XYZ file of C-alpha atoms in Angstrom:
771
model
C -155.509 183.928 112.226
C -157.018 181.663 115.371
C -158.485 178.821 114.990
C -162.373 177.985 115.714
C -162.582 174.615 117.885
C -166.614 174.933 118.227
C -167.201 175.490 114.189
C -169.659 172.874 112.936
C -168.680 173.009 109.532
C -170.107 170.398 106.372
C -167.565 172.575 103.585
C -167.873 169.688 100.842
C -170.916 168.480 99.723
C -170.962 164.660 99.385
C -171.526 164.136 95.441
C -174.752 162.557 95.070
C -174.940 159.419 97.015
C -176.052 157.228 94.830
C -173.094 157.536 92.093
C -173.012 155.615 88.902
C -170.119 153.680 88.520
C -167.192 154.765 86.178
C -168.881 152.162 83.080
C -172.467 153.803 83.443
C -171.336 157.314 83.646
C -170.459 157.142 79.817
C -173.583 156.603 78.702
C -175.100 159.222 80.896
C -176.851 161.939 79.297
C -174.610 164.448 76.825
C -174.350 168.025 77.197
C -177.024 168.206 74.894
C -178.940 166.510 77.066
C -179.564 168.626 79.771
C -180.258 171.604 76.962
C -182.934 169.240 75.154
C -184.670 168.845 78.549
C -184.201 172.408 80.226
C -184.204 174.823 76.980
C -187.783 174.139 76.370
C -189.082 174.432 79.923
C -186.710 178.020 79.903
C -188.206 179.223 76.845
C -192.101 179.253 77.545
C -191.645 180.069 81.030
C -189.200 183.006 80.248
C -191.815 183.657 77.314
C -194.913 184.047 79.258
C -192.444 186.719 80.977
C -191.492 188.345 78.093
C -195.344 188.432 76.525
C -196.953 189.922 79.870
C -194.169 192.782 79.834
C -197.371 194.800 78.656
C -199.020 194.673 81.958
C -195.679 196.850 83.550
C -197.346 199.919 82.298
C -200.704 199.237 84.810
C -198.582 198.878 87.529
C -200.141 201.053 90.544
C -198.043 205.040 90.470
C -196.858 205.736 93.740
C -197.442 209.459 92.598
C -199.419 210.371 95.532
C -196.527 208.653 98.491
C -194.141 211.888 97.664
C -192.077 213.891 100.826
C -189.931 216.437 99.774
C -186.423 216.582 102.120
C -185.636 220.297 103.523
C -181.974 221.057 103.609
C -181.027 222.423 106.798
C -178.526 224.534 107.717
C -178.257 223.743 111.570
C -178.789 220.053 112.093
C -180.610 219.217 114.966
C -179.368 218.004 117.827
C -179.893 214.051 119.008
C -181.381 214.002 122.065
C -184.434 212.257 121.858
C -186.592 215.035 121.925
C -188.385 216.403 118.682
C -188.902 220.519 120.468
C -186.637 221.956 118.344
C -188.025 224.408 115.717
C -185.965 222.881 112.980
C -188.129 219.576 112.897
C -190.950 221.626 112.063
C -189.828 222.960 109.386
C -188.645 219.474 107.645
C -190.812 217.219 105.185
C -193.701 215.125 107.198
C -194.947 211.952 106.731
C -198.465 210.935 108.345
C -201.242 209.323 107.538
C -200.508 205.753 107.672
C -202.616 203.106 106.736
C -202.651 199.806 108.180
C -201.428 196.367 106.486
C -202.076 194.343 109.437
C -205.100 193.631 110.858
C -207.618 195.764 108.651
C -205.821 196.747 105.319
C -206.637 200.117 103.984
C -207.990 201.008 107.496
C -205.738 204.488 108.793
C -203.544 202.856 111.540
C -205.267 203.101 115.119
C -202.814 205.393 116.387
C -200.853 208.658 114.723
C -197.502 208.724 113.525
C -195.520 211.961 112.040
C -192.051 211.317 110.396
C -190.016 214.331 109.704
C -187.693 214.398 107.088
C -184.452 216.624 106.880
C -180.757 216.961 105.535
C -177.870 218.343 104.526
C -174.571 217.818 102.505
C -173.593 214.998 105.408
C -176.292 213.466 106.781
C -180.435 212.402 106.422
C -182.229 213.304 109.349
C -185.819 211.802 110.451
C -187.854 212.238 113.452
C -190.348 210.196 114.457
C -193.176 210.817 116.636
C -195.255 207.778 117.773
C -198.475 208.509 119.395
C -199.751 205.645 121.618
C -202.871 206.105 123.459
C -203.338 202.112 124.313
C -204.334 200.931 127.944
C -200.900 198.145 127.779
C -198.744 201.264 126.120
C -195.532 200.981 124.514
C -193.921 197.344 124.302
C -190.297 198.092 124.800
C -187.637 195.341 125.988
C -184.737 195.112 123.641
C -181.962 197.342 123.884
C -178.657 195.042 121.993
C -178.112 196.300 118.496
C -179.552 193.802 115.326
C -181.746 191.603 117.249
C -184.913 190.087 115.797
C -186.990 190.870 118.754
C -186.595 194.377 117.886
C -189.044 192.904 114.821
C -192.141 191.813 117.524
C -192.045 194.774 119.743
C -193.086 198.644 119.017
C -190.490 200.293 115.931
C -189.858 201.786 113.216
C -188.882 200.561 110.470
C -187.319 202.842 107.231
C -186.309 201.785 104.086
C -184.412 203.978 101.192
C -184.050 202.869 97.882
C -181.350 205.309 96.954
C -181.344 204.123 93.117
C -184.646 204.087 92.866
C -184.455 200.948 90.659
C -187.740 198.687 92.837
C -185.204 196.184 93.235
C -182.694 197.222 96.652
C -182.652 199.013 99.506
C -180.869 200.299 102.944
C -183.070 199.848 105.546
C -183.008 200.539 109.176
C -185.128 199.772 112.090
C -185.179 201.296 115.655
C -187.403 200.860 118.709
C -188.292 203.050 121.709
C -185.339 202.208 123.538
C -182.924 203.309 120.962
C -181.904 199.765 119.776
C -180.666 199.704 115.922
C -181.667 196.944 113.319
C -180.111 197.366 109.796
C -179.922 195.175 106.678
C -179.806 195.469 103.162
C -182.209 193.940 100.918
C -181.504 192.869 97.478
C -184.444 191.464 94.702
C -187.068 192.933 96.604
C -186.377 190.554 99.534
C -186.889 187.363 97.036
C -187.743 184.314 98.902
C -188.320 185.898 102.409
C -190.741 184.523 105.006
C -191.463 184.184 108.055
C -189.177 181.875 110.091
C -187.371 181.104 106.651
C -183.727 183.528 106.068
C -183.334 184.072 102.496
C -179.926 185.186 101.015
C -181.832 188.569 99.513
C -182.065 189.959 102.863
C -178.833 190.722 104.520
C -179.371 191.129 108.368
C -175.879 191.102 109.390
C -174.781 194.221 106.925
C -173.737 196.935 109.861
C -174.010 200.619 108.369
C -172.932 203.560 110.481
C -175.582 205.746 111.702
C -177.296 207.140 115.028
C -180.617 207.418 116.657
C -181.493 208.779 120.195
C -184.988 207.530 121.351
C -187.161 207.621 124.162
C -190.561 207.048 125.857
C -192.725 209.750 126.691
C -196.454 210.004 128.349
C -198.589 209.214 125.099
C -195.935 207.499 123.097
C -192.560 207.409 121.803
C -190.211 209.935 120.112
C -186.672 208.913 118.052
C -184.310 210.758 116.337
C -182.293 209.245 113.399
C -178.948 210.137 112.063
C -177.697 208.424 108.546
C -174.629 209.822 106.871
C -174.566 209.757 103.247
C -171.177 207.899 103.472
C -173.229 205.166 104.578
C -174.918 204.993 101.554
C -174.568 204.512 97.692
C -176.728 206.569 95.380
C -176.311 207.800 91.889
C -174.056 210.742 90.784
C -176.417 213.093 90.143
C -176.788 216.589 91.088
C -180.347 215.830 92.543
C -181.416 212.378 94.135
C -184.772 210.706 93.483
C -184.796 208.290 95.987
C -187.277 205.349 97.161
C -188.705 205.602 100.666
C -191.323 203.552 103.237
C -191.973 203.727 106.553
C -193.576 200.915 108.743
C -194.842 201.490 112.250
C -194.885 197.996 114.124
C -197.520 198.391 117.220
C -196.247 195.315 119.170
C -199.439 194.854 121.422
C -201.754 195.053 118.656
C -199.502 193.294 116.641
C -200.651 195.986 114.169
C -198.198 197.134 111.056
C -198.623 200.496 109.424
C -197.250 201.765 106.420
C -196.694 205.384 104.833
C -196.948 204.446 101.052
C -199.310 200.816 101.870
C -198.211 197.650 100.911
C -201.149 194.765 100.306
C -200.783 191.598 102.681
C -198.795 189.302 100.990
C -195.728 191.761 101.007
C -193.217 193.198 103.332
C -191.458 196.562 103.482
C -188.969 195.036 101.536
C -190.897 195.586 98.170
C -189.677 198.437 97.268
C -191.335 198.997 94.069
C -194.053 200.083 96.309
C -191.985 202.785 98.159
C -193.031 206.102 98.200
C -190.446 208.833 96.922
C -188.601 210.835 98.818
C -187.768 214.228 96.693
C -185.595 217.248 97.007
C -181.685 216.005 98.001
C -179.193 218.479 96.140
C -175.581 218.669 96.705
C -175.073 215.866 99.016
C -171.380 215.355 99.418
C -169.336 211.660 100.713
C -165.860 213.592 101.191
C -163.438 211.517 99.747
C -165.627 208.417 99.845
C -162.220 206.600 102.133
C -162.789 204.419 105.519
C -159.829 203.002 107.000
C -160.269 200.399 109.504
C -156.903 199.075 110.985
C -157.658 196.311 113.998
C -155.326 194.503 116.443
C -155.733 191.034 117.948
C -154.676 189.585 120.734
C -155.388 186.335 122.708
C -154.295 183.200 124.102
C -155.616 179.937 123.516
C -155.024 176.322 125.221
C -155.763 172.808 123.619
C -156.204 169.451 126.115
C -154.941 166.956 123.546
C -154.227 163.393 125.424
C -153.768 164.923 128.716
C -151.276 166.990 127.144
C -151.752 170.848 127.414
C -150.594 172.962 125.271
C -150.820 176.997 125.324
C -150.128 179.379 122.719
C -150.305 183.655 122.666
C -151.309 185.103 119.836
C -151.200 188.739 118.598
C -151.589 190.087 114.956
C -153.271 193.218 113.193
C -154.671 193.875 109.854
C -156.586 196.362 107.942
C -159.947 197.174 106.215
C -160.084 199.468 103.408
C -163.466 200.942 101.533
C -163.637 203.436 99.392
C -166.063 204.757 97.194
C -165.055 204.445 93.525
C -167.498 206.538 92.345
C -170.985 207.359 94.457
C -172.431 204.048 93.109
C -169.754 201.617 93.078
C -167.316 200.977 95.780
C -164.171 198.959 96.587
C -163.353 197.321 100.074
C -159.701 195.900 100.338
C -158.824 193.090 103.552
C -155.572 192.810 104.293
C -155.172 189.477 106.877
C -158.261 189.290 107.360
C -159.442 188.141 111.464
C -162.501 186.874 112.030
C -162.105 186.344 115.972
C -165.153 188.778 116.843
C -167.565 186.185 114.602
C -170.397 184.447 116.497
C -170.263 180.405 116.444
C -172.838 178.481 114.391
C -175.879 177.193 116.192
C -175.317 173.122 116.725
C -177.391 171.140 114.140
C -178.193 167.572 113.800
C -178.141 166.031 110.319
C -180.584 163.059 109.957
C -179.740 163.021 106.373
C -177.827 161.933 103.900
C -176.682 165.408 102.688
C -175.382 168.397 104.649
C -176.638 170.811 106.511
C -176.423 174.879 105.074
C -175.065 177.327 107.894
C -175.446 180.486 107.468
C -172.274 182.988 106.579
C -171.101 185.997 110.067
C -167.779 186.901 108.972
C -168.170 190.658 108.120
C -166.030 190.912 105.116
C -168.501 188.463 103.439
C -171.757 190.119 104.294
C -172.017 193.799 102.975
C -173.565 193.590 99.726
C -173.509 190.007 99.416
C -177.004 189.516 97.737
C -174.899 190.821 94.363
C -173.470 187.540 94.046
C -176.442 185.088 94.713
C -177.419 183.141 91.938
C -179.570 179.599 93.145
C -182.541 178.219 94.738
C -185.597 181.008 94.816
C -186.301 179.498 98.154
C -183.975 178.832 101.036
C -185.905 175.440 102.440
C -185.064 172.840 101.039
C -182.790 174.528 98.613
C -181.597 172.718 95.682
C -178.205 174.631 94.686
C -176.871 177.717 95.444
C -173.681 178.459 92.674
C -171.684 180.846 95.252
C -171.402 180.281 98.813
C -168.817 182.228 100.730
C -168.202 179.907 103.508
C -166.195 177.593 101.571
C -163.624 180.499 101.837
C -161.353 180.482 104.539
C -162.975 177.852 106.493
C -162.269 173.947 106.846
C -163.751 171.034 108.382
C -160.796 171.052 110.879
C -160.934 174.946 111.219
C -160.348 178.543 109.946
C -158.039 179.149 107.397
C -155.707 182.696 107.012
C -156.973 185.035 104.417
C -153.817 186.512 103.641
C -156.127 189.284 101.209
C -158.816 189.730 99.637
C -160.392 192.253 97.879
C -164.176 193.188 96.307
C -165.626 196.046 94.031
C -169.676 195.865 94.122
C -172.379 198.459 93.991
C -174.419 200.190 89.925
C -173.472 201.998 87.298
C -176.784 202.585 85.947
C -179.012 200.193 85.398
C -176.126 198.070 85.923
C -174.977 195.789 88.525
C -171.350 195.220 89.497
C -169.926 192.744 91.968
C -166.396 191.401 91.598
C -164.117 189.979 94.570
C -160.997 188.053 94.807
C -159.470 186.416 97.879
C -156.107 184.610 98.571
C -155.950 181.759 101.281
C -152.331 180.450 103.189
C -151.792 177.165 103.362
C -153.273 175.679 106.406
C -153.916 171.982 107.766
C -151.231 170.639 104.776
C -153.117 171.758 102.169
C -151.828 174.348 99.680
C -153.235 177.965 99.627
C -156.264 178.378 97.028
C -157.904 181.849 95.355
C -161.413 182.904 94.717
C -162.262 184.736 91.568
C -166.055 185.484 91.719
C -167.299 187.657 89.297
C -171.280 188.715 89.132
C -172.742 190.795 86.053
C -176.524 192.050 86.138
C -178.063 194.181 84.133
C -181.898 195.900 85.236
C -184.522 195.772 82.636
C -187.740 196.955 82.317
C -189.144 197.944 85.866
C -188.194 195.135 88.399
C -186.640 192.277 85.545
C -182.913 191.752 85.196
C -180.616 189.219 83.338
C -176.750 188.817 84.364
C -173.617 186.279 84.450
C -171.399 184.410 86.922
C -168.394 183.102 86.714
C -166.217 181.308 89.746
C -162.449 180.419 89.955
C -161.016 178.307 92.145
C -157.289 177.459 91.959
C -154.584 176.399 93.883
C -151.803 178.401 94.974
C -149.130 175.703 94.916
C -150.835 173.018 92.169
C -152.901 172.353 88.891
C -156.167 171.739 90.408
C -158.810 173.937 89.529
C -162.456 174.257 89.621
C -164.543 176.599 87.737
C -168.254 177.573 87.471
C -170.193 179.198 84.464
C -173.864 180.861 84.594
C -176.265 182.947 82.902
C -179.337 183.745 85.190
C -182.513 185.682 84.606
C -185.014 187.198 86.883
C -188.664 188.566 85.549
C -191.675 190.097 86.878
C -193.876 191.001 84.178
C -196.878 191.650 86.993
C -196.360 193.210 90.174
C -197.343 189.377 91.706
C -195.788 187.200 89.224
C -191.849 186.438 88.898
C -189.664 184.058 87.146
C -186.154 183.307 87.704
C -183.622 180.489 86.777
C -180.456 180.007 85.603
C -178.095 177.750 83.222
C -174.462 176.552 84.675
C -171.779 174.276 84.132
C -169.129 173.580 85.932
C -165.232 172.338 84.731
C -163.226 170.305 87.271
C -160.173 168.274 86.223
C -160.872 164.588 86.165
C -158.963 162.480 88.779
C -157.858 160.236 85.831
C -158.014 160.677 82.096
C -161.418 159.675 81.028
C -161.579 157.410 77.901
C -162.326 159.596 74.601
C -165.567 161.142 74.019
C -166.316 161.376 77.239
C -164.236 164.538 78.211
C -166.503 167.723 79.177
C -169.673 165.328 79.629
C -172.363 165.980 82.730
C -171.137 168.746 84.219
C -174.383 170.787 83.587
C -177.098 172.363 85.910
C -179.925 174.028 85.276
C -183.126 175.809 87.066
C -186.030 177.374 87.457
C -188.985 178.279 89.119
C -192.185 180.181 88.486
C -194.159 181.910 91.305
C -197.514 183.756 92.051
C -198.117 185.325 95.188
C -200.601 187.510 96.017
C -203.011 188.219 99.322
C -204.968 184.872 98.900
C -202.427 182.768 97.113
C -199.005 181.387 96.686
C -198.677 179.303 93.673
C -195.227 177.711 92.807
C -193.345 175.391 90.632
C -189.949 174.892 90.224
C -187.527 172.374 88.209
C -184.164 171.385 88.775
C -181.605 169.506 86.575
C -178.187 168.439 88.016
C -175.767 166.299 86.008
C -174.055 163.379 87.919
C -170.750 165.097 87.710
C -172.349 169.205 88.316
C -169.439 169.973 90.926
C -169.777 173.888 92.583
C -166.871 173.637 95.151
C -167.495 177.082 95.835
C -171.263 176.876 96.116
C -173.685 174.472 98.143
C -174.521 171.522 96.546
C -176.437 168.957 98.659
C -176.889 166.623 95.483
C -176.038 165.985 92.039
C -177.227 163.547 89.560
C -180.680 164.787 89.900
C -184.136 165.879 88.037
C -186.681 167.621 90.689
C -189.949 168.971 90.453
C -191.665 170.550 92.916
C -195.370 172.061 92.725
C -196.800 174.555 95.653
C -200.512 175.602 96.755
C -201.189 178.000 99.108
C -204.531 179.574 100.366
C -204.656 182.265 103.268
C -208.318 182.665 104.130
C -209.088 184.967 107.179
C -212.147 183.682 109.178
C -212.377 186.688 111.459
C -213.455 184.636 114.107
C -211.697 182.420 117.403
C -208.801 184.763 117.545
C -207.610 183.420 114.205
C -205.941 186.392 111.807
C -205.213 184.113 109.028
C -205.055 180.247 108.141
C -202.200 178.281 105.494
C -203.312 175.584 104.080
C -200.922 174.089 101.548
C -199.633 170.724 100.068
C -196.084 170.749 98.195
C -195.311 167.781 95.882
C -191.796 167.248 94.944
C -190.479 164.329 92.668
C -187.062 163.570 92.201
C -185.448 161.443 89.640
C -181.663 160.060 88.440
C -180.141 161.057 84.833
C -181.991 158.272 83.504
C -185.352 159.188 84.941
C -185.678 156.279 87.540
C -187.551 157.771 90.942
C -184.803 158.206 93.442
C -187.101 160.548 95.966
C -190.474 161.962 96.139
C -192.615 163.640 99.289
C -195.957 165.027 99.835
C -196.136 167.585 101.820
C -199.425 168.554 103.652
C -199.862 171.738 106.201
C -202.401 173.847 107.815
C -200.310 177.255 109.521
C -202.522 178.807 112.267
C -201.757 182.635 113.008
C -203.694 184.015 115.639
C -204.362 187.873 116.707
C -202.244 187.631 119.758
C -199.154 186.811 117.487
C -199.063 183.245 118.175
C -198.631 180.509 115.581
C -199.711 177.180 115.549
C -198.271 174.628 112.866
C -199.600 170.626 111.959
C -197.900 169.038 109.278
C -197.620 165.546 107.333
C -194.873 164.189 105.121
C -195.386 161.243 103.066
C -191.849 159.913 102.077
C -190.228 157.783 99.524
C -186.466 157.478 99.507
C -184.831 155.358 97.296
C -180.928 154.493 98.966
C -178.755 152.906 96.350
C -175.806 152.392 98.626
C -175.459 151.437 102.346
C -174.914 154.325 105.077
C -175.252 154.670 108.295
C -176.516 157.464 110.991
C -174.774 157.831 114.358
C -172.987 154.512 114.021
C -176.221 152.463 112.733
C -176.296 151.288 109.175
C -178.995 151.843 107.036
C -179.230 148.973 104.607
C -179.701 150.153 100.489
C -182.968 149.337 99.687
C -186.996 151.667 98.864
C -188.073 153.321 101.870
C -191.629 154.935 102.304
C -192.506 156.217 105.660
C -194.738 158.973 107.228
C -194.029 162.077 109.044
C -196.598 164.297 111.679
C -195.309 167.736 113.028
C -197.040 169.762 115.708
C -195.798 172.806 116.858
C -197.342 175.898 118.928
C -195.150 179.183 119.401
C -196.014 181.601 121.814
C -196.205 185.616 120.767
C -192.404 185.935 121.103
C -193.058 189.831 121.701
C -194.109 188.775 125.197
C -191.505 188.987 128.409
C -191.974 185.048 128.326
C -192.521 183.565 125.518
C -192.130 179.584 124.955
C -192.300 177.366 121.977
C -193.567 173.270 122.082
C -193.031 170.658 118.880
C -193.636 167.293 118.760
C -192.671 164.857 115.828
C -193.710 161.387 115.437
C -192.749 159.458 112.173
C -191.963 156.320 110.664
C -188.250 156.342 109.442
C -185.825 153.648 107.669
C -188.008 150.777 108.703
C -187.961 151.684 112.161
C -189.433 154.855 113.752
C -188.163 158.439 114.857
C -190.084 161.187 117.695
C -188.409 164.479 117.539
C -189.083 166.982 120.782
C -188.204 170.562 121.187
C -188.817 172.883 123.787
C -188.078 176.714 123.745
C -188.641 178.658 127.177
C -187.669 182.618 126.484
C -187.914 185.903 129.252
C -186.984 189.130 129.006
C -186.623 190.317 132.086
C -186.008 193.665 131.558
C -185.158 196.015 128.969
C -181.228 194.989 129.148
C -181.459 191.284 130.441
C -183.102 188.480 128.353
C -182.245 184.758 128.250
C -183.756 181.869 126.260
C -183.233 178.175 126.781
C -184.132 175.191 123.671
C -183.940 171.594 124.464
C -183.934 169.210 121.280
C -184.680 165.358 121.464
C -184.071 163.139 118.747
C -185.447 159.207 119.678
C -184.791 156.948 116.713
C -185.045 153.224 116.834
C -183.779 151.272 113.822
C -183.987 147.340 113.083
C -180.038 147.956 113.256
C -180.531 149.730 116.470
C -181.269 152.535 118.622
C -179.769 155.601 119.220
C -180.782 159.260 121.277
C -179.601 162.670 120.051
C -179.884 165.562 122.754
C -179.411 169.232 121.961
C -179.636 172.224 124.280
C -178.827 175.574 124.261
C -178.950 178.475 126.607
C -178.520 182.192 125.525
C -177.653 185.398 128.132
C -177.896 188.598 126.750
C -177.551 191.666 128.920
C -176.919 195.360 127.103
C -175.848 197.787 129.463
C -176.726 200.041 126.990
C -177.443 200.141 122.938
C -173.932 200.234 122.548
C -172.315 198.076 125.056
C -173.691 194.405 125.238
C -172.762 190.782 126.216
C -174.005 188.092 124.903
C -173.350 184.360 125.839
C -174.083 181.043 123.971
C -174.023 177.947 125.940
C -174.832 174.556 123.287
C -174.900 170.892 124.508
C -174.347 168.129 121.738
C -174.661 164.636 122.487
C -173.291 163.379 119.431
C -170.332 164.787 120.165
C -170.560 164.574 123.656
C -169.272 167.879 124.341
C -170.746 171.582 126.081
C -169.361 173.996 124.694
C -169.620 177.840 125.593
C -168.681 181.328 123.863
C -168.979 184.732 125.379
C -168.806 187.897 123.714
C -168.796 191.600 124.737
C -168.633 194.137 122.527
C -168.429 197.933 122.985
C -169.141 200.275 119.885
C -167.203 203.298 121.883
C -167.539 205.648 118.569
C -170.099 204.824 115.817
C -167.739 202.294 112.943
C -165.527 201.521 116.019
C -165.735 198.774 117.805
C -164.015 196.808 121.285
C -164.916 193.180 121.220
C -163.645 190.721 123.939
C -163.937 186.767 123.296
C -164.259 183.346 125.384
C -164.401 180.334 123.660
C -164.264 177.291 125.570
C -165.417 173.507 124.931
C -166.066 170.824 127.824
C -165.956 167.255 126.593
C -167.921 164.928 129.003
C -170.681 165.811 130.744
C -169.622 163.822 133.702
C -166.699 166.075 134.803
C -168.300 169.325 133.797
C -164.513 171.124 134.629
C -162.716 168.821 132.410
C -162.444 171.540 128.985
C -160.781 170.339 125.590
C -160.026 173.644 124.168
C -159.999 177.485 126.114
C -159.058 180.544 124.292
C -159.549 184.619 125.321
C -159.513 187.153 122.668
C -159.336 190.868 122.806
C -159.830 192.482 119.368
C -160.057 196.253 118.545
C -161.080 197.964 115.595
C -160.902 201.903 114.722
C -162.775 203.727 111.669
C -160.717 206.623 110.296
C -163.089 208.427 107.336
C -162.364 211.551 104.930
């Protein structure tokens, strides 16, 4: 396993900044205290959900949107032409309906999608007409680039279990670029600019695309192998299906099965039906992917060079126990191909969240989720896979791991066990994570979670137990939450009567979302010793209430498509009821018809600091602080060949002042070459001294073809006083098989750019064997 020197990791969340003394904790609330506070809240909120189950029968029937897949003996040739007669015999989707800008109106351009299948593959042929003067917008070839979503594209979602909760999503554009992702719980929490753990964009399925631009639009032919999907063990299949077309030049989205403005294509409960699939074959449903890595690492420490040559091999295995249940096994796992983290500046007392980027932990990752409904300002995630195999010093070798995920009837099952090796003078650890959910009614579920982290050699352990639920009694109303307990051996023997106290946590969120309003309230109660070590917990020892109200008027003038005025109030106390933080958030967001976005906000903060802490070496004394924060930002349409973003934020800050500024400029010069530069400065003036932090990043992408790409990321961080560069070449020489060449480098002094600290060059090759 190779060391990743560039990663900026926050592996162990700190306990609450203002931990009470041991004597004080002897009088902390008992476990029944949190039950007394949270159980009535949960009962009343979830009771509303149970009482409202009756409206389920009134939800809109999707019976008008059905298509019959036609079996073909001769599969179509994927060459970007729909001139084979076999397509004309397929099931056809047409009559697309706008969601944006004119909901309910026919699409401004004609779209037809043909559906065929054989035992091994599902085939879709797309004919997208475009008679506009501006023509087709397509500049992106790279796989999984977010830019694909901004340009002309076709998005397909398959709810293979027809459970109105989960789905596989496939996106392609006129150049044949591919983006795929898994959707869980209908993408709950997804919002533009804010990722959610319920949409796994890093999942890579095996599928095939051929596309081309033609005189009056564009064409795409798609083949999705059955072995890429999981579905029920039924002789005849009925899947949920929806297709969305994005017309980049008009910023227009239209659907085959219409979806109202407040939702995205992830809303699979509003999808149509794909019927007629029979006698499907997954073969032995066995995929074996051996891999080999080789590389050279050079580290410069105190002017002494240390060279090392590394070589390794391992194997990943995927086996379909049933058509709906999948077993993954990894041995001697290597993550050399994983992209580096984006540099972030932390000007708070609490840890930052970094997303998972390692393949083994990504597929079906949403089935393990229990935590906050919102990714922005999250309270807690009980399971956070970056706690496995990563430490503040770097990567920890993973000896082996196994994972079983999938569905059996209305039951969702997810079990994972991973063993790490000794590293950095610490014992290896075993991680067991088990999650079970039972789907009830049409879009609701209830389940439980168990996590056990244990030292391989030693007695230390940490456990998390949780019960969670999500109720959707109405298409626009969702209630979700959990009650959890952690268990950690105390460092010292507590006094009699104090054992097991204060390790409870609970959370509830209720959200109403329609075309005009987004309203939610949430409450979290996390006791002083609540400690999910395999989770993400910014702050324990709190009770916090958050209320949010947002209106979405559409003035239909001045080029404005939608306004988003909102107010958000967060009030946080410690476990004794003493106020420790409060925030009033006032914001006005403006989205224009041309795809640009203007955002203005003001935050009124209160923060009680019980213990001195420091930022960038400048001391901030304990005390009560009140400060205001302005923020203004503008982003042009990211689908343009030249796009930019500007941000300025003046604010008060812990008795002083702070100004944040950011400039972003991007260019897609051709359909193969694009680049983006970003610069951020934080300028802080505090009573005990000033400091400035600079972050800069330059990304360069070059695509020789949709299957052969190069990405280079260079970042500068003035806190660490270093430049870091990572370049990755990826060639998918056959579906599921890749060749990677990765170069990482760190230079530690901007005045001597030629003085490096770490370098490595890695070659990794994988080869997919299927039966």
